[in-house]
């Protein structure tokens, strides 16, 4: 099973353009006091560039893990990166 450090390493080297827009989209809602789950759901439901970037990133990541991480751990690292991106952590 992938550790959080393994997941962080993949996020730190995504090899995919558009991750900043994803972090911005979720992070902006976090700045407005939305909880992560709601912000994430709204960005994905919108279906625009940040959502498609996330889908492409997840597909790419499936190839980078021998044993895929739990979804909750993967999303926890996404939240960390979004918070850092907008200066919340």
PDB file of C-alpha atoms in Angstrom:
ATOM      1  CA  UNK A   1       0.000   0.000   0.000  1.00  0.00           C
ATOM      2  CA  UNK A   2       1.311   3.453  -0.905  1.00  0.00           C
ATOM      3  CA  UNK A   3       2.225   5.699   1.997  1.00  0.00           C
ATOM      4  CA  UNK A   4       1.326   9.383   2.230  1.00  0.00           C
ATOM      5  CA  UNK A   5       4.950  10.177   1.414  1.00  0.00           C
ATOM      6  CA  UNK A   6       4.651   8.078  -1.768  1.00  0.00           C
ATOM      7  CA  UNK A   7       1.494   9.968  -2.694  1.00  0.00           C
ATOM      8  CA  UNK A   8       3.102  13.343  -1.937  1.00  0.00           C
ATOM      9  CA  UNK A   9       5.989  12.438  -4.235  1.00  0.00           C
ATOM     10  CA  UNK A  10       3.565  11.853  -7.110  1.00  0.00           C
ATOM     11  CA  UNK A  11       1.841  15.181  -6.440  1.00  0.00           C
ATOM     12  CA  UNK A  12       5.209  16.945  -6.269  1.00  0.00           C
ATOM     13  CA  UNK A  13       6.116  15.574  -9.698  1.00  0.00           C
ATOM     14  CA  UNK A  14       2.787  15.367 -11.505  1.00  0.00           C
ATOM     15  CA  UNK A  15       4.227  15.557 -15.053  1.00  0.00           C
ATOM     16  CA  UNK A  16       0.923  17.154 -16.023  1.00  0.00           C
ATOM     17  CA  UNK A  17       0.018  20.738 -16.890  1.00  0.00           C
ATOM     18  CA  UNK A  18      -2.972  22.307 -15.198  1.00  0.00           C
ATOM     19  CA  UNK A  19      -2.481  21.160 -11.628  1.00  0.00           C
ATOM     20  CA  UNK A  20      -2.088  24.787 -10.498  1.00  0.00           C
ATOM     21  CA  UNK A  21      -5.567  25.554 -11.880  1.00  0.00           C
ATOM     22  CA  UNK A  22      -6.968  22.589  -9.978  1.00  0.00           C
ATOM     23  CA  UNK A  23      -5.302  23.748  -6.758  1.00  0.00           C
ATOM     24  CA  UNK A  24      -6.537  27.299  -7.386  1.00  0.00           C
ATOM     25  CA  UNK A  25     -10.129  26.194  -7.989  1.00  0.00           C
ATOM     26  CA  UNK A  26     -10.350  24.133  -4.815  1.00  0.00           C
ATOM     27  CA  UNK A  27      -8.143  26.488  -2.820  1.00  0.00           C
ATOM     28  CA  UNK A  28     -10.299  29.523  -3.599  1.00  0.00           C
ATOM     29  CA  UNK A  29     -13.261  27.803  -1.980  1.00  0.00           C
ATOM     30  CA  UNK A  30     -11.148  26.761   0.996  1.00  0.00           C
ATOM     31  CA  UNK A  31     -10.190  30.419   1.422  1.00  0.00           C
ATOM     32  CA  UNK A  32     -13.929  31.198   1.519  1.00  0.00           C
ATOM     33  CA  UNK A  33     -14.289  28.735   4.409  1.00  0.00           C
ATOM     34  CA  UNK A  34     -15.742  25.838   2.391  1.00  0.00           C
ATOM     35  CA  UNK A  35     -14.779  22.410   3.627  1.00  0.00           C
ATOM     36  CA  UNK A  36     -12.585  20.365   1.338  1.00  0.00           C
ATOM     37  CA  UNK A  37     -15.192  17.739   0.434  1.00  0.00           C
ATOM     38  CA  UNK A  38     -17.647  20.393  -0.747  1.00  0.00           C
ATOM     39  CA  UNK A  39     -14.987  22.324  -2.677  1.00  0.00           C
ATOM     40  CA  UNK A  40     -13.732  19.133  -4.315  1.00  0.00           C
ATOM     41  CA  UNK A  41     -17.260  18.044  -5.258  1.00  0.00           C
ATOM     42  CA  UNK A  42     -18.110  21.401  -6.803  1.00  0.00           C
ATOM     43  CA  UNK A  43     -14.921  21.533  -8.868  1.00  0.00           C
ATOM     44  CA  UNK A  44     -15.402  18.001 -10.167  1.00  0.00           C
ATOM     45  CA  UNK A  45     -19.107  18.570 -10.874  1.00  0.00           C
ATOM     46  CA  UNK A  46     -18.286  21.680 -12.920  1.00  0.00           C
ATOM     47  CA  UNK A  47     -16.548  19.439 -15.435  1.00  0.00           C
ATOM     48  CA  UNK A  48     -14.264  22.161 -16.768  1.00  0.00           C
ATOM     49  CA  UNK A  49     -10.466  22.276 -17.079  1.00  0.00           C
ATOM     50  CA  UNK A  50      -9.612  21.649 -13.397  1.00  0.00           C
ATOM     51  CA  UNK A  51     -11.924  18.620 -13.331  1.00  0.00           C
ATOM     52  CA  UNK A  52     -10.495  17.127 -16.504  1.00  0.00           C
ATOM     53  CA  UNK A  53      -6.974  17.788 -15.223  1.00  0.00           C
ATOM     54  CA  UNK A  54      -7.835  15.854 -12.067  1.00  0.00           C
ATOM     55  CA  UNK A  55      -9.178  12.936 -14.080  1.00  0.00           C
ATOM     56  CA  UNK A  56      -6.066  12.863 -16.272  1.00  0.00           C
ATOM     57  CA  UNK A  57      -3.877  13.052 -13.166  1.00  0.00           C
ATOM     58  CA  UNK A  58      -5.697  10.123 -11.548  1.00  0.00           C
ATOM     59  CA  UNK A  59      -5.352   8.014 -14.689  1.00  0.00           C
ATOM     60  CA  UNK A  60      -1.665   8.865 -14.892  1.00  0.00           C
ATOM     61  CA  UNK A  61      -1.179   8.051 -11.214  1.00  0.00           C
ATOM     62  CA  UNK A  62      -2.745   4.635 -11.620  1.00  0.00           C
ATOM     63  CA  UNK A  63       0.355   3.715 -13.621  1.00  0.00           C
ATOM     64  CA  UNK A  64       2.748   5.108 -11.002  1.00  0.00           C
ATOM     65  CA  UNK A  65       1.627   3.011  -8.045  1.00  0.00           C
ATOM     66  CA  UNK A  66       2.198  -0.691  -7.846  1.00  0.00           C
ATOM     67  CA  UNK A  67      -0.496  -0.912  -5.174  1.00  0.00           C
ATOM     68  CA  UNK A  68      -2.960   2.020  -5.441  1.00  0.00           C
ATOM     69  CA  UNK A  69      -3.489   4.124  -2.323  1.00  0.00           C
ATOM     70  CA  UNK A  70      -6.826   4.405  -0.603  1.00  0.00           C
ATOM     71  CA  UNK A  71      -8.982   7.117  -2.134  1.00  0.00           C
ATOM     72  CA  UNK A  72      -9.253   8.902   1.216  1.00  0.00           C
ATOM     73  CA  UNK A  73      -5.456   9.146   1.504  1.00  0.00           C
ATOM     74  CA  UNK A  74      -5.108  10.335  -2.081  1.00  0.00           C
ATOM     75  CA  UNK A  75      -7.715  13.059  -1.484  1.00  0.00           C
ATOM     76  CA  UNK A  76      -6.074  14.028   1.818  1.00  0.00           C
ATOM     77  CA  UNK A  77      -2.869  14.776  -0.082  1.00  0.00           C
ATOM     78  CA  UNK A  78      -4.830  16.727  -2.696  1.00  0.00           C
ATOM     79  CA  UNK A  79      -6.255  18.826   0.138  1.00  0.00           C
ATOM     80  CA  UNK A  80      -2.738  19.409   1.522  1.00  0.00           C
ATOM     81  CA  UNK A  81      -1.495  20.615  -1.857  1.00  0.00           C
ATOM     82  CA  UNK A  82      -4.526  22.868  -2.389  1.00  0.00           C
ATOM     83  CA  UNK A  83      -4.105  24.433   1.054  1.00  0.00           C
ATOM     84  CA  UNK A  84      -0.380  25.010   0.514  1.00  0.00           C
ATOM     85  CA  UNK A  85      -1.011  26.451  -2.940  1.00  0.00           C
ATOM     86  CA  UNK A  86      -3.284  29.200  -1.568  1.00  0.00           C
ATOM     87  CA  UNK A  87      -1.235  29.793   1.571  1.00  0.00           C
ATOM     88  CA  UNK A  88      -3.487  28.148   4.150  1.00  0.00           C
ATOM     89  CA  UNK A  89      -0.755  25.840   5.462  1.00  0.00           C
TER      90      UNK A  89
END
